[in-house]
Amino acid sequence: MYMPKVSIVIPAYNASNYLAEAIDSALAQTYPNIEIIVVNDGSKDDGVTERVALSYGDKIRYFAKENGGSSSALNVGIANMTGEWFSWLSHDDLYVPMKLEKQMAYIESLELDVTETSKHIFFSASELIDANGKVIRAFDRNKAEKCAETVVSFPHNGYLIAEPTVYNFHGCSCLVHRSAFEAVGNFDETLRLLNDIDLWFRLYAADYTVHYIPEPLVKGRVHSKQVSKSIGFSYHNPEQDMFWNRSLDWLLANYPEEEQLFYRFGRNAYLKTRNEEGDRAFQYVKSARVKKTIVKWKYRIQASIRSLAKNVYLKFRI
């Protein structure tokens, strides 16, 4: 059997609220060949995060550093990992016990040569839980299976780049070979909100083969103290500007004749209120069957309705 070591890297900042649960879920993995690396990103909580981590003794490997953001903590974990595969676990998220076992079984089912396996990256479905661990978005099997089939059917990764929020897989479901970081670089330490999406973009652009396992192997927690909440998540900030423009520029440079990609990108941009990029993309959609003005306003109106509904939901649920 193919049983390489997997390094589970847990970045932690003021993480005493959920860190023990995250470590416990890593220790509960049914896949035996693992190491757990906890990186304390300069927590300012009177040493509470450190005490939680050190209470696990030699069950984990612990590193402390000055505060630099989650990307810098992840990069410390990557620099010190001894495993062949990298698996990210945020301190407030959870793995289901068979997360790694099922991912390794999936890799084995592909019957790839070991040298080929490193050019593949793996994600899975997930569920969302609230601060108390209650499921607030349950796993949708039909949707997940359809997504898995669609990803496999794509002729190239341009389709993943064209719809970045449709195929925005949960970062903690990833399984990435350590050689990938040598090929495309580590997490960008200048990014606070899009560090995972930025890395996936670089892997897609480098033609890594993407797999999506339609099983809920991760529980992502939504709570009021997340970085995205404290910063204020928006589709309009310098990181988003960089990401949307870079994605469109990459599509133009690599697949200028594939009209369907620009239609998909434009539609996705409109739905996320990135109207300028949507307009740019639709400049390249020449097909008569697409009535651009009608489509543009259809998705802009949908975006407004979704944004309002999401804000109301978050206000009363989170």
PDB file of C-alpha atoms in Angstrom:
ATOM      1  CA  MET A   1       0.000   0.000   0.000  1.00  0.00           C
ATOM      2  CA  TYR A   2       0.993   3.603  -0.625  1.00  0.00           C
ATOM      3  CA  MET A   3       1.437   5.022   2.884  1.00  0.00           C
ATOM      4  CA  PRO A   4       3.678   8.108   2.803  1.00  0.00           C
ATOM      5  CA  LYS A   5       3.970  10.397   5.812  1.00  0.00           C
ATOM      6  CA  VAL A   6       1.525  13.298   5.903  1.00  0.00           C
ATOM      7  CA  SER A   7       2.400  16.499   7.759  1.00  0.00           C
ATOM      8  CA  ILE A   8      -0.622  18.220   9.290  1.00  0.00           C
ATOM      9  CA  VAL A   9       0.284  21.877   9.797  1.00  0.00           C
ATOM     10  CA  ILE A  10      -1.806  23.923  12.241  1.00  0.00           C
ATOM     11  CA  PRO A  11      -1.122  27.692  12.325  1.00  0.00           C
ATOM     12  CA  ALA A  12      -2.294  29.199  15.617  1.00  0.00           C
ATOM     13  CA  TYR A  13      -2.801  32.777  16.744  1.00  0.00           C
ATOM     14  CA  ASN A  14      -4.656  33.484  20.004  1.00  0.00           C
ATOM     15  CA  ALA A  15      -6.018  30.023  19.412  1.00  0.00           C
ATOM     16  CA  SER A  16      -6.896  28.744  22.859  1.00  0.00           C
ATOM     17  CA  ASN A  17     -10.615  28.756  22.039  1.00  0.00           C
ATOM     18  CA  TYR A  18     -10.475  25.882  19.529  1.00  0.00           C
ATOM     19  CA  LEU A  19      -6.874  24.678  19.236  1.00  0.00           C
ATOM     20  CA  ALA A  20      -7.342  21.587  21.418  1.00  0.00           C
ATOM     21  CA  GLU A  21     -10.304  20.463  19.312  1.00  0.00           C
ATOM     22  CA  ALA A  22      -8.274  20.857  16.135  1.00  0.00           C
ATOM     23  CA  ILE A  23      -5.300  18.919  17.527  1.00  0.00           C
ATOM     24  CA  ASP A  24      -7.605  16.192  18.831  1.00  0.00           C
ATOM     25  CA  SER A  25      -9.171  15.814  15.386  1.00  0.00           C
ATOM     26  CA  ALA A  26      -5.691  15.454  13.888  1.00  0.00           C
ATOM     27  CA  LEU A  27      -4.678  12.876  16.496  1.00  0.00           C
ATOM     28  CA  ALA A  28      -7.895  10.960  15.788  1.00  0.00           C
ATOM     29  CA  GLN A  29      -6.899  10.285  12.183  1.00  0.00           C
ATOM     30  CA  THR A  30      -7.283   6.647  11.212  1.00  0.00           C
ATOM     31  CA  TYR A  31      -4.371   7.029   8.785  1.00  0.00           C
ATOM     32  CA  PRO A  32      -1.327   6.157  10.910  1.00  0.00           C
ATOM     33  CA  ASN A  33       1.650   7.764   9.188  1.00  0.00           C
ATOM     34  CA  ILE A  34       1.309  11.398  10.245  1.00  0.00           C
ATOM     35  CA  GLU A  35       3.048  14.185  12.092  1.00  0.00           C
ATOM     36  CA  ILE A  36       1.280  17.180  13.606  1.00  0.00           C
ATOM     37  CA  ILE A  37       3.030  20.545  13.507  1.00  0.00           C
ATOM     38  CA  VAL A  38       1.601  23.453  15.491  1.00  0.00           C
ATOM     39  CA  VAL A  39       3.042  26.886  14.713  1.00  0.00           C
ATOM     40  CA  ASN A  40       2.293  29.634  17.235  1.00  0.00           C
ATOM     41  CA  ASP A  41       2.175  32.838  15.198  1.00  0.00           C
ATOM     42  CA  GLY A  42       3.192  35.211  17.986  1.00  0.00           C
ATOM     43  CA  SER A  43      -0.004  34.870  20.022  1.00  0.00           C
ATOM     44  CA  LYS A  44      -0.721  37.705  22.440  1.00  0.00           C
ATOM     45  CA  ASP A  45      -2.779  35.837  25.022  1.00  0.00           C
ATOM     46  CA  ASP A  46      -0.417  35.556  27.993  1.00  0.00           C
ATOM     47  CA  GLY A  47       0.916  32.210  26.806  1.00  0.00           C
ATOM     48  CA  VAL A  48      -2.430  30.398  26.781  1.00  0.00           C
ATOM     49  CA  THR A  49      -2.072  29.163  23.189  1.00  0.00           C
ATOM     50  CA  GLU A  50       1.415  27.884  23.955  1.00  0.00           C
ATOM     51  CA  ARG A  51       0.250  26.056  27.078  1.00  0.00           C
ATOM     52  CA  VAL A  52      -2.509  24.307  25.127  1.00  0.00           C
ATOM     53  CA  ALA A  53      -0.024  23.161  22.497  1.00  0.00           C
ATOM     54  CA  LEU A  54       2.670  22.063  24.962  1.00  0.00           C
ATOM     55  CA  SER A  55       0.121  20.045  26.938  1.00  0.00           C
ATOM     56  CA  TYR A  56       0.237  17.497  24.096  1.00  0.00           C
ATOM     57  CA  GLY A  57       3.911  16.765  24.723  1.00  0.00           C
ATOM     58  CA  ASP A  58       5.617  14.691  22.044  1.00  0.00           C
ATOM     59  CA  LYS A  59       2.324  13.939  20.291  1.00  0.00           C
ATOM     60  CA  ILE A  60       2.932  17.096  18.269  1.00  0.00           C
ATOM     61  CA  ARG A  61       5.860  19.205  17.071  1.00  0.00           C
ATOM     62  CA  TYR A  62       5.646  22.783  18.314  1.00  0.00           C
ATOM     63  CA  PHE A  63       7.212  25.943  16.885  1.00  0.00           C
ATOM     64  CA  ALA A  64       6.838  29.527  18.079  1.00  0.00           C
ATOM     65  CA  LYS A  65       7.537  32.630  16.000  1.00  0.00           C
ATOM     66  CA  GLU A  66       6.874  36.343  15.937  1.00  0.00           C
ATOM     67  CA  ASN A  67       3.511  37.355  14.544  1.00  0.00           C
ATOM     68  CA  GLY A  68       3.476  37.511  10.773  1.00  0.00           C
ATOM     69  CA  GLY A  69       0.111  36.161   9.699  1.00  0.00           C
ATOM     70  CA  SER A  70      -1.196  32.709   8.832  1.00  0.00           C
ATOM     71  CA  SER A  71       0.852  32.464   5.630  1.00  0.00           C
ATOM     72  CA  SER A  72       4.111  32.931   7.510  1.00  0.00           C
ATOM     73  CA  ALA A  73       3.027  30.329  10.079  1.00  0.00           C
ATOM     74  CA  LEU A  74       2.120  27.859   7.350  1.00  0.00           C
ATOM     75  CA  ASN A  75       5.469  28.469   5.678  1.00  0.00           C
ATOM     76  CA  VAL A  76       7.304  27.703   8.926  1.00  0.00           C
ATOM     77  CA  GLY A  77       5.378  24.443   9.092  1.00  0.00           C
ATOM     78  CA  ILE A  78       6.261  23.626   5.476  1.00  0.00           C
ATOM     79  CA  ALA A  79       9.937  24.406   6.101  1.00  0.00           C
ATOM     80  CA  ASN A  80      10.006  21.996   9.046  1.00  0.00           C
ATOM     81  CA  MET A  81       7.765  19.207   7.779  1.00  0.00           C
ATOM     82  CA  THR A  82       9.268  15.761   7.329  1.00  0.00           C
ATOM     83  CA  GLY A  83       6.266  14.312   5.518  1.00  0.00           C
ATOM     84  CA  GLU A  84       5.830  13.788   1.801  1.00  0.00           C
ATOM     85  CA  TRP A  85       2.391  15.419   1.767  1.00  0.00           C
ATOM     86  CA  PHE A  86       1.144  18.685   3.292  1.00  0.00           C
ATOM     87  CA  SER A  87      -2.281  18.894   4.934  1.00  0.00           C
ATOM     88  CA  TRP A  88      -3.445  22.227   6.361  1.00  0.00           C
ATOM     89  CA  LEU A  89      -5.681  22.440   9.416  1.00  0.00           C
ATOM     90  CA  SER A  90      -6.765  25.835  10.750  1.00  0.00           C
ATOM     91  CA  HIS A  91      -6.840  25.977  14.547  1.00  0.00           C
ATOM     92  CA  ASP A  92     -10.624  26.512  14.527  1.00  0.00           C
ATOM     93  CA  ASP A  93     -11.513  23.812  11.972  1.00  0.00           C
ATOM     94  CA  LEU A  94     -11.795  20.043  12.313  1.00  0.00           C
ATOM     95  CA  TYR A  95     -10.923  16.928  10.357  1.00  0.00           C
ATOM     96  CA  VAL A  96     -13.238  13.946  10.363  1.00  0.00           C
ATOM     97  CA  PRO A  97     -11.327  10.851  11.552  1.00  0.00           C
ATOM     98  CA  MET A  98     -10.974   9.280   8.086  1.00  0.00           C
ATOM     99  CA  LYS A  99      -9.905  12.443   6.264  1.00  0.00           C
ATOM    100  CA  LEU A 100      -6.407  11.311   5.371  1.00  0.00           C
ATOM    101  CA  GLU A 101      -7.245   7.616   5.058  1.00  0.00           C
ATOM    102  CA  LYS A 102      -9.882   8.363   2.436  1.00  0.00           C
ATOM    103  CA  GLN A 103      -7.642  10.747   0.545  1.00  0.00           C
ATOM    104  CA  MET A 104      -4.820   8.201   0.455  1.00  0.00           C
ATOM    105  CA  ALA A 105      -7.221   5.481  -0.658  1.00  0.00           C
ATOM    106  CA  TYR A 106      -8.362   7.775  -3.453  1.00  0.00           C
ATOM    107  CA  ILE A 107      -4.758   8.399  -4.540  1.00  0.00           C
ATOM    108  CA  GLU A 108      -4.098   4.657  -4.568  1.00  0.00           C
ATOM    109  CA  SER A 109      -7.230   4.077  -6.654  1.00  0.00           C
ATOM    110  CA  LEU A 110      -5.780   6.270  -9.411  1.00  0.00           C
ATOM    111  CA  GLU A 111      -2.975   3.695  -9.895  1.00  0.00           C
ATOM    112  CA  LEU A 112      -0.457   6.383 -10.748  1.00  0.00           C
ATOM    113  CA  ASP A 113       3.290   5.995 -10.814  1.00  0.00           C
ATOM    114  CA  VAL A 114       4.748   7.508  -7.654  1.00  0.00           C
ATOM    115  CA  THR A 115       6.629  10.104  -9.704  1.00  0.00           C
ATOM    116  CA  GLU A 116       3.345  11.216 -11.323  1.00  0.00           C
ATOM    117  CA  THR A 117       1.418  11.480  -8.062  1.00  0.00           C
ATOM    118  CA  SER A 118       3.263  14.610  -6.974  1.00  0.00           C
ATOM    119  CA  LYS A 119       1.694  16.571  -9.847  1.00  0.00           C
ATOM    120  CA  HIS A 120      -1.802  15.975  -8.467  1.00  0.00           C
ATOM    121  CA  ILE A 121      -3.558  17.978  -5.742  1.00  0.00           C
ATOM    122  CA  PHE A 122      -6.568  16.813  -3.790  1.00  0.00           C
ATOM    123  CA  PHE A 123      -9.530  18.564  -2.190  1.00  0.00           C
ATOM    124  CA  SER A 124     -12.747  17.307  -0.645  1.00  0.00           C
ATOM    125  CA  ALA A 125     -16.211  18.476   0.271  1.00  0.00           C
ATOM    126  CA  SER A 126     -16.811  20.066   3.655  1.00  0.00           C
ATOM    127  CA  GLU A 127     -19.478  21.113   6.121  1.00  0.00           C
ATOM    128  CA  LEU A 128     -19.783  24.406   7.966  1.00  0.00           C
ATOM    129  CA  ILE A 129     -20.217  24.542  11.731  1.00  0.00           C
ATOM    130  CA  ASP A 130     -20.809  27.455  14.081  1.00  0.00           C
ATOM    131  CA  ALA A 131     -18.857  28.520  17.150  1.00  0.00           C
ATOM    132  CA  ASN A 132     -20.424  25.715  19.181  1.00  0.00           C
ATOM    133  CA  GLY A 133     -19.866  22.982  16.608  1.00  0.00           C
ATOM    134  CA  LYS A 134     -23.429  22.904  15.295  1.00  0.00           C
ATOM    135  CA  VAL A 135     -23.742  22.247  11.561  1.00  0.00           C
ATOM    136  CA  ILE A 136     -25.004  25.350   9.758  1.00  0.00           C
ATOM    137  CA  ARG A 137     -24.379  24.156   6.205  1.00  0.00           C
ATOM    138  CA  ALA A 138     -24.775  20.438   5.758  1.00  0.00           C
ATOM    139  CA  PHE A 139     -23.056  18.319   3.141  1.00  0.00           C
ATOM    140  CA  ASP A 140     -24.957  18.136  -0.158  1.00  0.00           C
ATOM    141  CA  ARG A 141     -24.020  14.827  -1.779  1.00  0.00           C
ATOM    142  CA  ASN A 142     -25.668  15.492  -5.123  1.00  0.00           C
ATOM    143  CA  LYS A 143     -23.922  18.833  -5.460  1.00  0.00           C
ATOM    144  CA  ALA A 144     -20.566  17.381  -4.374  1.00  0.00           C
ATOM    145  CA  GLU A 145     -20.749  14.434  -6.787  1.00  0.00           C
ATOM    146  CA  LYS A 146     -21.679  16.740  -9.641  1.00  0.00           C
ATOM    147  CA  CYS A 147     -18.704  18.962  -8.779  1.00  0.00           C
ATOM    148  CA  ALA A 148     -16.340  15.969  -8.727  1.00  0.00           C
ATOM    149  CA  GLU A 149     -17.563  14.817 -12.144  1.00  0.00           C
ATOM    150  CA  THR A 150     -17.290  18.315 -13.581  1.00  0.00           C
ATOM    151  CA  VAL A 151     -13.725  18.873 -12.374  1.00  0.00           C
ATOM    152  CA  VAL A 152     -12.605  15.579 -13.913  1.00  0.00           C
ATOM    153  CA  SER A 153     -14.259  16.475 -17.229  1.00  0.00           C
ATOM    154  CA  PHE A 154     -12.437  19.794 -17.676  1.00  0.00           C
ATOM    155  CA  PRO A 155      -9.887  19.638 -20.530  1.00  0.00           C
ATOM    156  CA  HIS A 156      -7.549  22.028 -18.668  1.00  0.00           C
ATOM    157  CA  ASN A 157      -7.352  24.182 -15.541  1.00  0.00           C
ATOM    158  CA  GLY A 158      -8.503  27.313 -17.325  1.00  0.00           C
ATOM    159  CA  TYR A 159     -12.021  26.354 -16.305  1.00  0.00           C
ATOM    160  CA  LEU A 160     -11.045  26.364 -12.619  1.00  0.00           C
ATOM    161  CA  ILE A 161      -9.447  29.784 -13.021  1.00  0.00           C
ATOM    162  CA  ALA A 162     -12.430  31.132 -14.975  1.00  0.00           C
ATOM    163  CA  GLU A 163     -14.833  30.493 -12.075  1.00  0.00           C
ATOM    164  CA  PRO A 164     -12.721  31.035  -8.960  1.00  0.00           C
ATOM    165  CA  THR A 165     -15.608  31.234  -6.506  1.00  0.00           C
ATOM    166  CA  VAL A 166     -17.456  28.255  -7.967  1.00  0.00           C
ATOM    167  CA  TYR A 167     -14.404  26.001  -7.555  1.00  0.00           C
ATOM    168  CA  ASN A 168     -13.138  27.581  -4.339  1.00  0.00           C
ATOM    169  CA  PHE A 169     -12.491  24.430  -2.332  1.00  0.00           C
ATOM    170  CA  HIS A 170     -12.049  24.503   1.437  1.00  0.00           C
ATOM    171  CA  GLY A 171      -8.365  25.076   2.105  1.00  0.00           C
ATOM    172  CA  CYS A 172      -8.228  22.599   4.979  1.00  0.00           C
ATOM    173  CA  SER A 173      -9.402  19.804   2.699  1.00  0.00           C
ATOM    174  CA  CYS A 174      -6.199  20.065   0.656  1.00  0.00           C
ATOM    175  CA  LEU A 175      -3.529  17.453   0.230  1.00  0.00           C
ATOM    176  CA  VAL A 176      -0.479  18.854  -1.575  1.00  0.00           C
ATOM    177  CA  HIS A 177       2.833  17.145  -2.316  1.00  0.00           C
ATOM    178  CA  ARG A 178       5.794  18.930  -0.741  1.00  0.00           C
ATOM    179  CA  SER A 179       7.488  19.236  -4.141  1.00  0.00           C
ATOM    180  CA  ALA A 180       4.691  21.562  -5.264  1.00  0.00           C
ATOM    181  CA  PHE A 181       6.028  24.298  -2.991  1.00  0.00           C
ATOM    182  CA  GLU A 182       9.434  23.986  -4.617  1.00  0.00           C
ATOM    183  CA  ALA A 183       7.762  24.336  -8.014  1.00  0.00           C
ATOM    184  CA  VAL A 184       5.366  27.263  -7.434  1.00  0.00           C
ATOM    185  CA  GLY A 185       6.491  28.765  -4.128  1.00  0.00           C
ATOM    186  CA  ASN A 186       5.017  28.837  -0.639  1.00  0.00           C
ATOM    187  CA  PHE A 187       2.063  30.829   0.694  1.00  0.00           C
ATOM    188  CA  ASP A 188       2.335  34.540  -0.093  1.00  0.00           C
ATOM    189  CA  GLU A 189       3.026  36.260   3.234  1.00  0.00           C
ATOM    190  CA  THR A 190       1.781  39.623   1.956  1.00  0.00           C
ATOM    191  CA  LEU A 191      -1.784  38.268   1.644  1.00  0.00           C
ATOM    192  CA  ARG A 192      -4.106  38.018   4.652  1.00  0.00           C
ATOM    193  CA  LEU A 193      -7.383  36.918   3.076  1.00  0.00           C
ATOM    194  CA  LEU A 194      -6.593  35.217  -0.233  1.00  0.00           C
ATOM    195  CA  ASN A 195      -3.431  33.314   0.643  1.00  0.00           C
ATOM    196  CA  ASP A 196      -5.015  29.923  -0.064  1.00  0.00           C
ATOM    197  CA  ILE A 197      -6.789  30.978  -3.259  1.00  0.00           C
ATOM    198  CA  ASP A 198      -3.548  32.545  -4.486  1.00  0.00           C
ATOM    199  CA  LEU A 199      -1.670  29.273  -3.982  1.00  0.00           C
ATOM    200  CA  TRP A 200      -4.364  27.258  -5.749  1.00  0.00           C
ATOM    201  CA  PHE A 201      -4.173  29.690  -8.681  1.00  0.00           C
ATOM    202  CA  ARG A 202      -0.423  29.137  -8.999  1.00  0.00           C
ATOM    203  CA  LEU A 203      -0.893  25.363  -8.878  1.00  0.00           C
ATOM    204  CA  TYR A 204      -3.670  25.490 -11.493  1.00  0.00           C
ATOM    205  CA  ALA A 205      -1.568  27.739 -13.716  1.00  0.00           C
ATOM    206  CA  ALA A 206       1.324  25.274 -13.400  1.00  0.00           C
ATOM    207  CA  ASP A 207      -0.981  22.556 -14.771  1.00  0.00           C
ATOM    208  CA  TYR A 208      -1.311  20.430 -11.647  1.00  0.00           C
ATOM    209  CA  THR A 209      -4.136  17.902 -11.930  1.00  0.00           C
ATOM    210  CA  VAL A 210      -6.975  18.691  -9.524  1.00  0.00           C
ATOM    211  CA  HIS A 211      -9.175  16.101  -7.831  1.00  0.00           C
ATOM    212  CA  TYR A 212     -12.262  16.730  -5.721  1.00  0.00           C
ATOM    213  CA  ILE A 213     -13.427  13.943  -3.414  1.00  0.00           C
ATOM    214  CA  PRO A 214     -17.205  14.235  -2.870  1.00  0.00           C
ATOM    215  CA  GLU A 215     -17.164  13.418   0.831  1.00  0.00           C
ATOM    216  CA  PRO A 216     -17.301  15.832   3.804  1.00  0.00           C
ATOM    217  CA  LEU A 217     -13.845  15.287   5.262  1.00  0.00           C
ATOM    218  CA  VAL A 218     -13.521  18.724   6.907  1.00  0.00           C
ATOM    219  CA  LYS A 219     -15.697  20.802   9.206  1.00  0.00           C
ATOM    220  CA  GLY A 220     -15.042  24.495   8.639  1.00  0.00           C
ATOM    221  CA  ARG A 221     -15.964  26.729  11.559  1.00  0.00           C
ATOM    222  CA  VAL A 222     -17.595  30.135  11.123  1.00  0.00           C
ATOM    223  CA  HIS A 223     -17.346  32.438  14.133  1.00  0.00           C
ATOM    224  CA  SER A 224     -17.052  36.096  15.061  1.00  0.00           C
ATOM    225  CA  LYS A 225     -13.309  36.089  15.860  1.00  0.00           C
ATOM    226  CA  GLN A 226     -12.063  34.897  12.466  1.00  0.00           C
ATOM    227  CA  VAL A 227      -9.549  37.085  10.667  1.00  0.00           C
ATOM    228  CA  SER A 228     -11.948  37.575   7.760  1.00  0.00           C
ATOM    229  CA  LYS A 229     -14.546  38.891  10.214  1.00  0.00           C
ATOM    230  CA  SER A 230     -12.150  41.224  12.019  1.00  0.00           C
ATOM    231  CA  ILE A 231     -10.807  42.623   8.744  1.00  0.00           C
ATOM    232  CA  GLY A 232     -14.202  42.702   7.106  1.00  0.00           C
ATOM    233  CA  PHE A 233     -14.407  40.391   4.105  1.00  0.00           C
ATOM    234  CA  SER A 234     -15.228  42.098   0.835  1.00  0.00           C
ATOM    235  CA  TYR A 235     -14.880  41.368  -2.855  1.00  0.00           C
ATOM    236  CA  HIS A 236     -13.399  44.853  -3.202  1.00  0.00           C
ATOM    237  CA  ASN A 237      -9.943  45.402  -1.709  1.00  0.00           C
ATOM    238  CA  PRO A 238      -6.353  45.391  -3.053  1.00  0.00           C
ATOM    239  CA  GLU A 239      -6.027  41.605  -2.713  1.00  0.00           C
ATOM    240  CA  GLN A 240      -9.228  41.028  -4.652  1.00  0.00           C
ATOM    241  CA  ASP A 241      -8.187  43.559  -7.295  1.00  0.00           C
ATOM    242  CA  MET A 242      -4.918  41.698  -7.802  1.00  0.00           C
ATOM    243  CA  PHE A 243      -6.565  38.300  -7.896  1.00  0.00           C
ATOM    244  CA  TRP A 244      -9.395  39.029 -10.344  1.00  0.00           C
ATOM    245  CA  ASN A 245      -7.206  40.974 -12.753  1.00  0.00           C
ATOM    246  CA  ARG A 246      -4.416  38.407 -12.672  1.00  0.00           C
ATOM    247  CA  SER A 247      -6.886  35.582 -13.358  1.00  0.00           C
ATOM    248  CA  LEU A 248      -8.385  37.361 -16.350  1.00  0.00           C
ATOM    249  CA  ASP A 249      -4.967  38.324 -17.704  1.00  0.00           C
ATOM    250  CA  TRP A 250      -3.854  34.702 -17.403  1.00  0.00           C
ATOM    251  CA  LEU A 251      -6.882  33.475 -19.360  1.00  0.00           C
ATOM    252  CA  LEU A 252      -6.256  36.060 -22.079  1.00  0.00           C
ATOM    253  CA  ALA A 253      -2.607  35.047 -22.331  1.00  0.00           C
ATOM    254  CA  ASN A 254      -3.240  31.305 -22.418  1.00  0.00           C
ATOM    255  CA  TYR A 255      -6.681  30.705 -23.955  1.00  0.00           C
ATOM    256  CA  PRO A 256      -7.595  33.835 -25.942  1.00  0.00           C
ATOM    257  CA  GLU A 257      -9.810  31.944 -28.395  1.00  0.00           C
ATOM    258  CA  GLU A 258     -11.893  29.991 -25.853  1.00  0.00           C
ATOM    259  CA  GLU A 259     -14.954  32.204 -25.668  1.00  0.00           C
ATOM    260  CA  GLN A 260     -16.688  29.987 -23.113  1.00  0.00           C
ATOM    261  CA  LEU A 261     -13.973  30.740 -20.545  1.00  0.00           C
ATOM    262  CA  PHE A 262     -14.621  34.486 -20.763  1.00  0.00           C
ATOM    263  CA  TYR A 263     -18.356  33.989 -20.513  1.00  0.00           C
ATOM    264  CA  ARG A 264     -17.858  31.887 -17.357  1.00  0.00           C
ATOM    265  CA  PHE A 265     -15.382  34.362 -15.893  1.00  0.00           C
ATOM    266  CA  GLY A 266     -17.618  37.347 -16.655  1.00  0.00           C
ATOM    267  CA  ARG A 267     -20.679  35.684 -15.176  1.00  0.00           C
ATOM    268  CA  ASN A 268     -18.754  34.758 -12.021  1.00  0.00           C
ATOM    269  CA  ALA A 269     -17.326  38.273 -11.744  1.00  0.00           C
ATOM    270  CA  TYR A 270     -20.779  39.866 -12.001  1.00  0.00           C
ATOM    271  CA  LEU A 271     -22.150  37.544  -9.329  1.00  0.00           C
ATOM    272  CA  LYS A 272     -19.397  38.734  -6.987  1.00  0.00           C
ATOM    273  CA  THR A 273     -19.945  42.411  -7.911  1.00  0.00           C
ATOM    274  CA  ARG A 274     -16.657  42.590  -9.785  1.00  0.00           C
ATOM    275  CA  ASN A 275     -18.371  44.483 -12.585  1.00  0.00           C
ATOM    276  CA  GLU A 276     -15.273  46.001 -14.159  1.00  0.00           C
ATOM    277  CA  GLU A 277     -13.660  42.592 -14.688  1.00  0.00           C
ATOM    278  CA  GLY A 278     -17.015  41.201 -15.834  1.00  0.00           C
ATOM    279  CA  ASP A 279     -17.232  43.903 -18.486  1.00  0.00           C
ATOM    280  CA  ARG A 280     -13.652  43.220 -19.592  1.00  0.00           C
ATOM    281  CA  ALA A 281     -14.341  39.502 -19.927  1.00  0.00           C
ATOM    282  CA  PHE A 282     -17.551  40.039 -21.884  1.00  0.00           C
ATOM    283  CA  GLN A 283     -15.647  42.122 -24.440  1.00  0.00           C
ATOM    284  CA  TYR A 284     -14.262  38.808 -25.651  1.00  0.00           C
ATOM    285  CA  VAL A 285     -17.629  37.028 -25.808  1.00  0.00           C
ATOM    286  CA  LYS A 286     -18.653  37.491 -29.412  1.00  0.00           C
ATOM    287  CA  SER A 287     -21.252  34.763 -29.776  1.00  0.00           C
ATOM    288  CA  ALA A 288     -24.639  35.997 -30.997  1.00  0.00           C
ATOM    289  CA  ARG A 289     -26.432  33.648 -28.614  1.00  0.00           C
ATOM    290  CA  VAL A 290     -25.264  35.705 -25.648  1.00  0.00           C
ATOM    291  CA  LYS A 291     -27.191  38.945 -25.280  1.00  0.00           C
ATOM    292  CA  LYS A 292     -24.550  40.703 -23.251  1.00  0.00           C
ATOM    293  CA  THR A 293     -26.583  43.494 -21.724  1.00  0.00           C
ATOM    294  CA  ILE A 294     -29.363  41.165 -20.576  1.00  0.00           C
ATOM    295  CA  VAL A 295     -26.910  38.666 -19.100  1.00  0.00           C
ATOM    296  CA  LYS A 296     -24.903  41.408 -17.402  1.00  0.00           C
ATOM    297  CA  TRP A 297     -27.870  42.869 -15.564  1.00  0.00           C
ATOM    298  CA  LYS A 298     -29.330  39.464 -14.801  1.00  0.00           C
ATOM    299  CA  TYR A 299     -26.222  38.506 -12.834  1.00  0.00           C
ATOM    300  CA  ARG A 300     -25.769  41.937 -11.281  1.00  0.00           C
ATOM    301  CA  ILE A 301     -29.300  41.768  -9.871  1.00  0.00           C
ATOM    302  CA  GLN A 302     -28.692  38.203  -8.649  1.00  0.00           C
ATOM    303  CA  ALA A 303     -25.515  39.388  -6.943  1.00  0.00           C
ATOM    304  CA  SER A 304     -27.362  42.152  -5.112  1.00  0.00           C
ATOM    305  CA  ILE A 305     -30.037  39.752  -3.883  1.00  0.00           C
ATOM    306  CA  ARG A 306     -27.467  37.176  -2.745  1.00  0.00           C
ATOM    307  CA  SER A 307     -25.378  39.796  -0.970  1.00  0.00           C
ATOM    308  CA  LEU A 308     -28.398  41.082   0.937  1.00  0.00           C
ATOM    309  CA  ALA A 309     -29.514  37.562   1.884  1.00  0.00           C
ATOM    310  CA  LYS A 310     -25.998  36.618   3.030  1.00  0.00           C
ATOM    311  CA  ASN A 311     -25.665  39.701   5.224  1.00  0.00           C
ATOM    312  CA  VAL A 312     -29.026  39.030   6.866  1.00  0.00           C
ATOM    313  CA  TYR A 313     -28.097  35.362   7.415  1.00  0.00           C
ATOM    314  CA  LEU A 314     -24.718  36.183   8.975  1.00  0.00           C
ATOM    315  CA  LYS A 315     -26.202  38.866  11.212  1.00  0.00           C
ATOM    316  CA  PHE A 316     -28.721  36.530  12.817  1.00  0.00           C
ATOM    317  CA  ARG A 317     -26.877  33.179  12.595  1.00  0.00           C
ATOM    318  CA  ILE A 318     -23.247  33.865  13.422  1.00  0.00           C
TER     319      ILE A 318
END
